[in-house]
Tab-separated table of C-alpha atoms and ligand atoms in Angstrom:
chain	number	residue	atom	x	y	z
W	299	UNK	CA	99.097	123.619	118.365
W	300	UNK	CA	102.056	124.431	116.012
W	301	UNK	CA	102.318	124.291	112.209
W	302	UNK	CA	103.444	120.728	111.672
W	303	UNK	CA	100.790	119.305	114.004
W	304	UNK	CA	97.945	121.386	112.503
W	305	UNK	CA	98.826	120.179	109.261
W	306	UNK	CA	98.245	116.752	110.080
W	307	UNK	CA	95.252	116.962	112.376
W	308	UNK	CA	93.204	120.101	112.080
W	309	UNK	CA	90.000	119.415	110.060
W	310	UNK	CA	91.105	115.751	109.947
W	311	UNK	CA	89.894	114.118	113.064
W	312	UNK	CA	89.225	110.325	112.397
W	313	UNK	CA	85.938	109.730	110.850
W	314	UNK	CA	83.139	109.486	113.387
W	315	UNK	CA	80.933	106.833	111.840
W	316	UNK	CA	83.755	104.357	110.977
W	317	UNK	CA	87.096	105.604	112.775
W	318	UNK	CA	89.066	105.995	109.500
W	319	UNK	CA	92.044	107.866	110.336
W	320	UNK	CA	92.450	109.479	106.770
W	321	UNK	CA	89.314	111.859	105.778
W	322	UNK	CA	87.373	109.713	103.427
W	323	UNK	CA	86.635	110.814	99.701
W	324	UNK	CA	83.001	111.681	99.944
W	325	UNK	CA	82.387	110.955	96.319
W	326	UNK	CA	78.616	112.117	96.453
W	327	UNK	CA	76.637	114.879	94.859
W	328	UNK	CA	73.778	114.950	97.311
W	329	UNK	CA	72.781	113.917	101.004
W	330	UNK	CA	69.702	112.373	102.460
W	331	UNK	CA	67.777	114.745	104.417
W	332	UNK	CA	66.042	113.473	107.633
W	333	UNK	CA	62.787	115.609	106.835
W	334	UNK	CA	62.012	118.581	104.408
W	335	UNK	CA	64.176	121.480	105.524
W	336	UNK	CA	66.123	119.163	107.866
W	337	UNK	CA	69.525	118.297	106.238
W	338	UNK	CA	72.188	116.552	108.521
W	339	UNK	CA	74.793	119.306	107.695
W	340	UNK	CA	75.257	118.866	104.110
W	341	UNK	CA	72.646	119.234	101.224
W	342	UNK	CA	74.458	119.254	97.854
W	343	UNK	CA	78.283	119.078	97.104
W	344	UNK	CA	78.385	122.436	95.214
W	345	UNK	CA	77.483	124.005	98.448
W	346	UNK	CA	79.370	121.769	100.773
W	347	UNK	CA	81.170	118.378	100.958
W	348	UNK	CA	82.911	116.648	103.934
W	349	UNK	CA	86.037	116.290	102.171
W	350	UNK	CA	86.315	119.834	100.952
W	351	UNK	CA	85.271	120.942	104.400
W	352	UNK	CA	88.126	119.162	106.075
W	353	UNK	CA	90.506	120.889	103.574
W	354	UNK	CA	89.011	124.371	104.160
W	355	UNK	CA	89.308	123.909	107.893
W	356	UNK	CA	92.884	122.539	107.505
W	357	UNK	CA	93.751	125.578	105.170
W	358	UNK	CA	92.402	128.137	107.497
W	359	UNK	CA	94.266	126.891	110.274
W	360	UNK	CA	97.435	126.840	108.390
W	361	UNK	CA	97.265	130.544	107.423
W	362	UNK	CA	96.033	131.609	110.844
W	363	UNK	CA	92.610	132.705	109.639
W	364	UNK	CA	89.097	131.988	110.576
W	365	UNK	CA	87.645	130.852	107.282
W	366	UNK	CA	88.860	128.623	104.323
W	367	UNK	CA	87.348	128.157	100.925
W	368	UNK	CA	88.506	125.788	98.523
W	369	UNK	CA	88.292	126.362	94.655
W	370	UNK	CA	88.801	124.126	91.499
W	371	UNK	CA	92.001	126.357	90.521
W	372	UNK	CA	93.994	128.989	91.753
W	373	UNK	CA	92.575	131.559	89.093
W	374	UNK	CA	88.983	130.490	90.220
W	375	UNK	CA	89.868	131.557	93.854
W	376	UNK	CA	91.175	134.829	92.618
W	377	UNK	CA	88.100	135.428	90.382
W	378	UNK	CA	85.973	134.893	93.631
W	379	UNK	CA	87.598	137.563	95.394
W	380	UNK	CA	87.277	140.003	92.537
W	381	UNK	CA	83.619	138.781	92.314
W	382	UNK	CA	83.121	140.741	95.666
W	383	UNK	CA	83.609	144.043	93.492
W	384	UNK	CA	81.373	145.505	91.186
W	385	UNK	CA	81.505	147.703	87.804
W	386	UNK	CA	83.231	150.992	88.266
W	387	UNK	CA	85.461	149.768	91.274
W	388	UNK	CA	89.227	150.128	91.174
W	389	UNK	CA	92.035	147.828	92.161
W	390	UNK	CA	95.776	148.513	92.822
W	391	UNK	CA	97.892	145.488	92.388
W	392	UNK	CA	101.393	144.833	92.557
W	393	UNK	CA	102.868	144.547	89.087
W	394	UNK	CA	105.203	141.567	89.117
W	395	UNK	CA	102.285	139.406	89.082
W	396	UNK	CA	101.412	135.616	87.934
W	397	UNK	CA	100.627	135.956	84.169
W	398	UNK	CA	97.260	134.492	84.631
W	399	UNK	CA	96.223	136.856	87.221
W	400	UNK	CA	97.319	139.803	85.001
W	401	UNK	CA	95.079	138.175	82.363
W	402	UNK	CA	91.977	137.950	84.914
W	403	UNK	CA	92.345	141.539	85.579
W	404	UNK	CA	92.864	142.830	81.830
W	405	UNK	CA	90.813	140.096	79.708
W	406	UNK	CA	87.944	139.009	82.161
W	407	UNK	CA	87.031	142.073	84.654
W	408	UNK	CA	88.152	145.049	82.610
W	409	UNK	CA	85.210	144.387	80.139
W	410	UNK	CA	82.811	144.445	83.123
W	411	UNK	CA	84.223	147.800	84.226
W	412	UNK	CA	86.814	146.948	86.727
W	413	UNK	CA	89.994	149.009	86.392
W	414	UNK	CA	93.282	148.030	87.766
W	415	UNK	CA	96.469	149.915	88.440
W	416	UNK	CA	99.636	148.375	88.485
W	417	UNK	CA	102.468	149.625	90.773
W	418	UNK	CA	106.001	148.326	91.754
W	419	UNK	CA	105.174	145.463	94.404
W	420	UNK	CA	108.088	146.361	96.708
W	421	UNK	CA	107.268	149.993	96.945
W	422	UNK	CA	104.590	150.698	99.478
W	423	UNK	CA	104.381	154.348	98.600
W	424	UNK	CA	103.414	153.484	95.201
W	425	UNK	CA	100.306	151.560	96.384
W	426	UNK	CA	99.212	154.692	98.539
W	427	UNK	CA	99.783	157.041	95.448
W	428	UNK	CA	97.649	154.950	93.277
W	429	UNK	CA	94.713	154.792	95.459
W	430	UNK	CA	91.631	156.519	94.091
W	431	UNK	CA	88.156	157.344	95.448
W	432	UNK	CA	86.818	154.326	94.060
W	433	UNK	CA	89.545	151.929	95.059
W	434	UNK	CA	87.971	148.983	96.707
W	435	UNK	CA	90.974	146.306	96.920
W	436	UNK	CA	94.630	146.187	97.164
W	437	UNK	CA	96.450	143.008	95.505
W	438	UNK	CA	100.061	141.693	95.717
W	439	UNK	CA	102.108	138.596	95.226
W	440	UNK	CA	105.273	138.078	97.418
W	441	UNK	CA	107.840	136.925	96.517
W	442	UNK	CA	106.812	137.882	93.163
W	443	UNK	CA	106.696	135.825	89.947
W	444	UNK	CA	109.105	135.479	88.194
W	445	UNK	CA	111.469	138.197	89.748
W	446	UNK	CA	111.260	136.848	93.397
W	447	UNK	CA	111.020	140.595	94.520
W	448	UNK	CA	109.754	140.987	98.100
W	449	UNK	CA	106.784	143.188	98.994
W	450	UNK	CA	106.583	144.630	102.341
W	451	UNK	CA	103.042	143.293	103.502
W	452	UNK	CA	102.864	145.224	106.859
W	453	UNK	CA	103.488	148.403	105.024
W	454	UNK	CA	101.088	147.812	102.341
W	455	UNK	CA	98.430	146.517	104.770
W	456	UNK	CA	98.972	149.782	106.585
W	457	UNK	CA	98.138	151.585	103.505
W	458	UNK	CA	95.036	149.397	102.991
W	459	UNK	CA	94.073	150.121	106.395
W	460	UNK	CA	94.041	153.989	105.838
W	461	UNK	CA	92.191	153.569	102.780
W	462	UNK	CA	89.689	151.163	104.393
W	463	UNK	CA	89.708	148.508	101.753
W	464	UNK	CA	91.008	144.900	102.184
W	465	UNK	CA	94.523	143.613	100.993
W	466	UNK	CA	94.673	140.406	99.163
W	467	UNK	CA	97.934	138.572	99.237
W	468	UNK	CA	98.573	135.700	96.728
W	469	UNK	CA	100.728	133.534	98.953
W	470	UNK	CA	101.504	130.785	96.702
W	471	UNK	CA	105.223	131.177	96.392
W	472	UNK	CA	106.002	131.168	100.161
W	473	UNK	CA	103.355	128.822	101.412
W	474	UNK	CA	102.046	129.435	104.806
W	475	UNK	CA	104.799	127.702	106.220
W	476	UNK	CA	107.159	130.362	105.503
W	477	UNK	CA	104.766	133.309	105.364
W	478	UNK	CA	101.297	134.193	107.031
W	479	UNK	CA	99.836	137.420	105.403
W	480	UNK	CA	96.877	137.610	107.647
W	481	UNK	CA	99.346	138.037	110.597
W	482	UNK	CA	100.927	140.741	108.900
W	483	UNK	CA	97.730	142.446	108.242
W	484	UNK	CA	96.336	141.295	105.240
W	485	UNK	CA	92.687	140.600	105.035
W	486	UNK	CA	92.766	137.911	102.429
W	487	UNK	CA	94.975	135.098	101.388
W	488	UNK	CA	94.780	133.581	97.866
W	489	UNK	CA	96.505	130.201	96.923
W	490	UNK	CA	97.168	128.100	94.020
W	491	UNK	CA	96.916	124.951	95.875
W	492	UNK	CA	98.227	123.393	92.849
W	493	UNK	CA	101.858	124.348	93.920
W	494	UNK	CA	103.442	123.796	97.367
W	495	UNK	CA	100.368	122.953	99.278
W	496	UNK	CA	99.555	119.789	97.037
W	497	UNK	CA	103.179	119.620	96.420
W	498	UNK	CA	103.276	116.607	93.878
W	499	UNK	CA	102.479	118.289	90.425
W	500	UNK	CA	98.948	115.969	90.345
W	501	UNK	CA	96.119	118.255	91.095
W	502	UNK	CA	94.887	121.709	90.009
W	503	UNK	CA	93.287	123.495	93.086
W	504	UNK	CA	92.804	126.877	94.556
W	505	UNK	CA	91.824	128.550	98.079
W	506	UNK	CA	90.849	131.789	99.729
W	507	UNK	CA	91.323	132.110	103.616
W	508	UNK	CA	90.365	135.148	105.613
W	509	UNK	CA	89.249	136.032	108.985
W	510	UNK	CA	86.857	138.756	107.999
W	511	UNK	CA	83.310	137.372	108.258
W	512	UNK	CA	81.790	139.590	105.642
W	513	UNK	CA	84.545	138.716	103.017
W	514	UNK	CA	84.062	135.161	103.766
W	515	UNK	CA	80.348	135.154	103.197
W	516	UNK	CA	80.641	137.010	100.007
W	517	UNK	CA	83.236	134.848	98.655
W	518	UNK	CA	81.393	131.712	99.844
W	519	UNK	CA	78.191	133.065	98.170
W	520	UNK	CA	80.151	133.145	94.960
W	521	UNK	CA	81.736	129.813	95.415
W	522	UNK	CA	78.171	128.364	95.591
W	523	UNK	CA	76.373	130.606	93.121
W	524	UNK	CA	79.067	130.277	90.580
W	525	UNK	CA	80.388	126.862	91.481
W	526	UNK	CA	84.177	126.693	90.647
W	527	UNK	CA	84.494	123.897	93.474
W	528	UNK	CA	86.808	121.176	93.817
W	529	UNK	CA	85.779	117.490	93.464
W	530	UNK	CA	86.487	115.590	96.705
W	531	UNK	CA	89.379	113.478	95.152
W	532	UNK	CA	91.232	116.791	94.591
W	533	UNK	CA	90.443	118.133	97.961
W	534	UNK	CA	91.831	114.635	99.276
W	535	UNK	CA	95.008	115.214	97.198
W	536	UNK	CA	95.507	118.713	98.548
W	537	UNK	CA	94.963	117.358	102.101
W	538	UNK	CA	97.395	114.625	101.833
W	539	UNK	CA	99.956	117.210	100.409
W	540	UNK	CA	99.394	119.453	103.472
W	541	UNK	CA	100.549	116.838	105.813
W	542	UNK	CA	103.939	117.115	104.543
W	543	UNK	CA	104.191	120.717	103.740
W	544	UNK	CA	106.640	121.649	106.750
W	545	UNK	CA	109.095	118.832	105.995
W	546	UNK	CA	108.837	119.674	102.108
W	547	UNK	CA	109.191	123.440	102.460
W	548	UNK	CA	112.290	123.116	104.845
W	549	UNK	CA	114.130	120.875	101.948
W	550	UNK	CA	112.858	122.872	99.098
W	551	UNK	CA	114.566	125.833	100.778
W	552	UNK	CA	117.802	124.240	101.557
W	553	UNK	CA	118.170	122.723	98.025
W	554	UNK	CA	117.282	126.405	96.643
W	555	UNK	CA	119.857	128.149	98.873
W	556	UNK	CA	122.580	125.681	97.851
W	557	UNK	CA	121.882	126.216	94.173
W	558	UNK	CA	121.483	130.131	94.449
W	559	UNK	CA	124.769	130.524	96.204
W	560	UNK	CA	126.526	128.450	93.465
W	561	UNK	CA	124.958	130.223	90.718
W	562	UNK	CA	125.635	133.329	91.763
W	563	UNK	CA	129.313	132.724	91.444
W	564	UNK	CA	129.132	131.054	87.871
W	565	UNK	CA	130.612	133.189	85.142
W	566	UNK	CA	127.639	132.282	82.651
W	567	UNK	CA	125.301	133.570	85.117
W	568	UNK	CA	124.567	137.402	84.685
W	569	UNK	CA	122.160	137.851	87.822
W	570	UNK	CA	120.429	135.615	90.471
W	571	UNK	CA	117.160	136.413	92.170
W	572	UNK	CA	116.493	134.728	95.429
W	573	UNK	CA	115.447	136.454	98.620
W	574	UNK	CA	117.482	134.202	100.755
W	575	UNK	CA	120.894	135.623	99.151
W	576	UNK	CA	122.051	138.284	101.628
W	577	UNK	CA	122.938	140.636	98.588
W	578	UNK	CA	119.288	140.298	97.435
W	579	UNK	CA	117.332	143.499	97.029
W	580	UNK	CA	114.475	141.947	99.143
W	581	UNK	CA	116.591	139.852	101.643
W	582	UNK	CA	115.852	142.377	104.605
W	583	UNK	CA	112.175	142.613	104.214
W	584	UNK	CA	111.832	138.936	103.559
W	585	UNK	CA	113.767	138.142	106.688
W	586	UNK	CA	111.314	140.422	108.686
W	587	UNK	CA	108.193	138.761	107.528
W	588	UNK	CA	109.098	135.353	106.503
W	589	UNK	CA	110.465	132.314	108.371
W	590	UNK	CA	112.335	130.988	105.255
W	591	UNK	CA	112.950	132.003	101.596
W	592	UNK	CA	111.079	129.302	99.636
W	593	UNK	CA	112.189	127.134	96.804
W	594	UNK	CA	112.018	129.457	93.586
W	595	UNK	CA	114.853	131.126	91.896
W	596	UNK	CA	115.221	133.215	88.953
W	597	UNK	CA	118.370	133.588	87.055
W	598	UNK	CA	119.530	135.906	84.030
W	599	UNK	CA	121.803	133.955	81.728
W	600	UNK	CA	125.006	135.771	80.209
W	601	UNK	CA	125.348	135.311	76.716
W	602	UNK	CA	122.044	136.073	74.967
W	603	UNK	CA	119.477	134.081	73.103
W	604	UNK	CA	122.117	131.368	72.164
W	605	UNK	CA	122.977	130.829	75.884
W	606	UNK	CA	119.316	130.527	76.672
W	607	UNK	CA	118.657	127.930	73.932
W	608	UNK	CA	121.700	125.902	74.949
W	609	UNK	CA	120.810	125.780	78.543
W	610	UNK	CA	117.272	124.481	77.982
W	611	UNK	CA	118.563	121.947	75.373
W	612	UNK	CA	121.199	120.607	77.637
W	613	UNK	CA	119.019	120.259	80.623
W	614	UNK	CA	118.585	116.778	81.819
W	615	UNK	CA	117.299	116.565	85.351
W	616	UNK	CA	115.214	119.681	85.687
W	617	UNK	CA	111.997	119.263	83.727
W	618	UNK	CA	110.890	122.007	81.260
W	619	UNK	CA	107.367	122.707	82.195
W	620	UNK	CA	104.961	125.372	83.599
W	621	UNK	CA	103.935	125.281	86.997
W	622	UNK	CA	106.102	125.017	90.420
W	623	UNK	CA	106.074	123.598	93.933
W	624	UNK	CA	106.306	119.961	93.236
W	625	UNK	CA	108.732	117.432	94.432
W	626	UNK	CA	110.478	117.260	91.183
W	627	UNK	CA	112.414	120.263	89.937
W	628	UNK	CA	111.191	122.334	87.207
W	629	UNK	CA	112.538	124.848	84.936
W	630	UNK	CA	110.646	127.295	82.878
W	631	UNK	CA	111.218	130.213	80.436
W	632	UNK	CA	108.877	133.008	81.624
W	633	UNK	CA	108.983	135.175	78.601
W	634	UNK	CA	107.448	132.477	76.257
W	635	UNK	CA	105.623	130.521	78.926
W	636	UNK	CA	104.087	131.821	82.405
W	637	UNK	CA	104.373	135.565	81.103
W	638	UNK	CA	103.767	134.767	77.497
W	639	UNK	CA	100.418	136.509	77.895
W	640	UNK	CA	102.239	139.941	78.459
W	641	UNK	CA	103.312	141.970	75.458
W	642	UNK	CA	107.134	142.152	75.282
W	643	UNK	CA	107.323	145.836	75.925
W	644	UNK	CA	105.265	145.153	79.223
W	645	UNK	CA	107.471	142.252	80.109
W	646	UNK	CA	110.684	144.333	79.849
W	647	UNK	CA	109.017	147.422	81.513
W	648	UNK	CA	108.515	145.057	84.371
W	649	UNK	CA	112.184	143.572	84.347
W	650	UNK	CA	111.426	140.176	82.682
W	651	UNK	CA	114.368	140.132	80.378
W	652	UNK	CA	114.677	137.851	77.426
W	653	UNK	CA	117.472	135.769	79.239
W	654	UNK	CA	115.407	135.074	82.337
W	655	UNK	CA	114.892	131.339	83.623
W	656	UNK	CA	112.924	130.361	86.485
W	657	UNK	CA	113.951	127.390	88.506
W	658	UNK	CA	111.288	125.288	90.879
W	659	UNK	CA	113.748	123.611	92.968
W	660	UNK	CA	112.523	120.329	93.951
W	661	UNK	CA	113.303	117.359	96.707
W	662	UNK	CA	116.021	115.582	94.587
W	663	UNK	CA	119.691	115.468	95.914
W	664	UNK	CA	121.291	118.980	96.026
W	665	UNK	CA	124.298	117.852	94.396
W	666	UNK	CA	122.642	115.901	91.563
W	667	UNK	CA	120.675	119.335	90.983
W	668	UNK	CA	123.749	121.420	90.580
W	669	UNK	CA	125.539	118.777	88.583
W	670	UNK	CA	122.623	119.215	85.973
W	671	UNK	CA	122.482	122.910	86.209
W	672	UNK	CA	126.375	123.161	86.067
W	673	UNK	CA	126.530	120.997	82.760
W	674	UNK	CA	123.491	122.862	81.237
W	675	UNK	CA	125.482	126.204	81.599
W	676	UNK	CA	128.570	124.696	80.175
W	677	UNK	CA	131.448	124.779	82.612
I	276	LIG	C1	99.966	128.961	89.480
I	276	LIG	C2	99.669	130.221	89.961
I	276	LIG	C3	98.135	130.808	90.220
I	276	LIG	C4	97.063	130.338	89.526
I	276	LIG	O1	96.737	129.131	89.997
I	276	LIG	P1	95.977	127.635	88.976
I	276	LIG	O2	96.166	126.588	90.062
I	276	LIG	O3	96.835	127.523	88.082
I	276	LIG	O4	94.898	128.177	88.773
I	276	LIG	C5	98.176	131.987	90.913
I	276	LIG	N1	99.163	132.556	91.369
I	276	LIG	C6	100.317	132.161	91.372
I	276	LIG	C7	101.550	132.917	92.155
I	276	LIG	C8	100.639	130.914	90.988
I	276	LIG	O5	101.892	130.504	90.742
């Protein structure tokens, strides 16, 4: 079965006892057992829940993986992967990361003796050079946040294979509709399902997908032992979102391409970062490993802090908010919002300038979106 079909049917067969076409919300904490030591498949909802199981099956299918695990947030999913490591281990990570992921590495795990080296995500050689005897994991995001740089997943997966360590890819920005890292050689996919997968800005969730049984068992152990599991309602919302992922992603991309082309020609815009533009640095790699370029754009405004302030104060349709991947268009200011936890020097070193704005292009009418950007830019 192909993607659109899997998204609607895999893990979501009609309910056996009632015939309900939609997977029910199994709002229960525990399950009757037929006898001591004879559960019917579920024992306790931290360990497993039928609504969550449906979501985990669907997510694995969409990523082309064998095993899926759902979490209460994207950061909880990331933590569960890092929990497979131990004190003294070393991670090499791409440097243009979600701010919260950087915070996990530096403020949560560093004090437990996990060391992370950051390298340019779009330079596979830099990953190789940063590997040490104690390196146990490579980690990257692509397209990156907020600069939309493109990492060559196949090339970094080869580096990981040579070093005999797993590569984890945060696939939140592309979604499995446009990019499937496991098929490109990665061992682990991480998601914030809060974004495109759920797609309606109404739930927080995360996921890990892998085909490696040992990794799955280790992450699953942590999921149950530490318990950052999503409730059944949240799983249900993500499942509902998944069904329309394909149609939504096609339209997100079409709208983003429309805006990126126009922004590129606008005199008040200094630079546009969108891998779908032929002149973009990551375009060739993106074309090789993705089937589309997604709905995220970042833009450097011309005219300094005043222009940035004016742009945000004039915006009418785009909503100023963190997050991305919902049906409504959002705009954010990474230096103060998503990447506010990075020191300014660190931000600038990574190319996140003070005049950078990030757009999550939604599903509104293209012309309405452009009209709003145009009037906010002034001209
Ligand atoms: C939002 C996000 C996360 C964190 O996910 P939450 O659901 O907010 O915990 C991780 N990675 C990327 C790329 C994100 O955009």
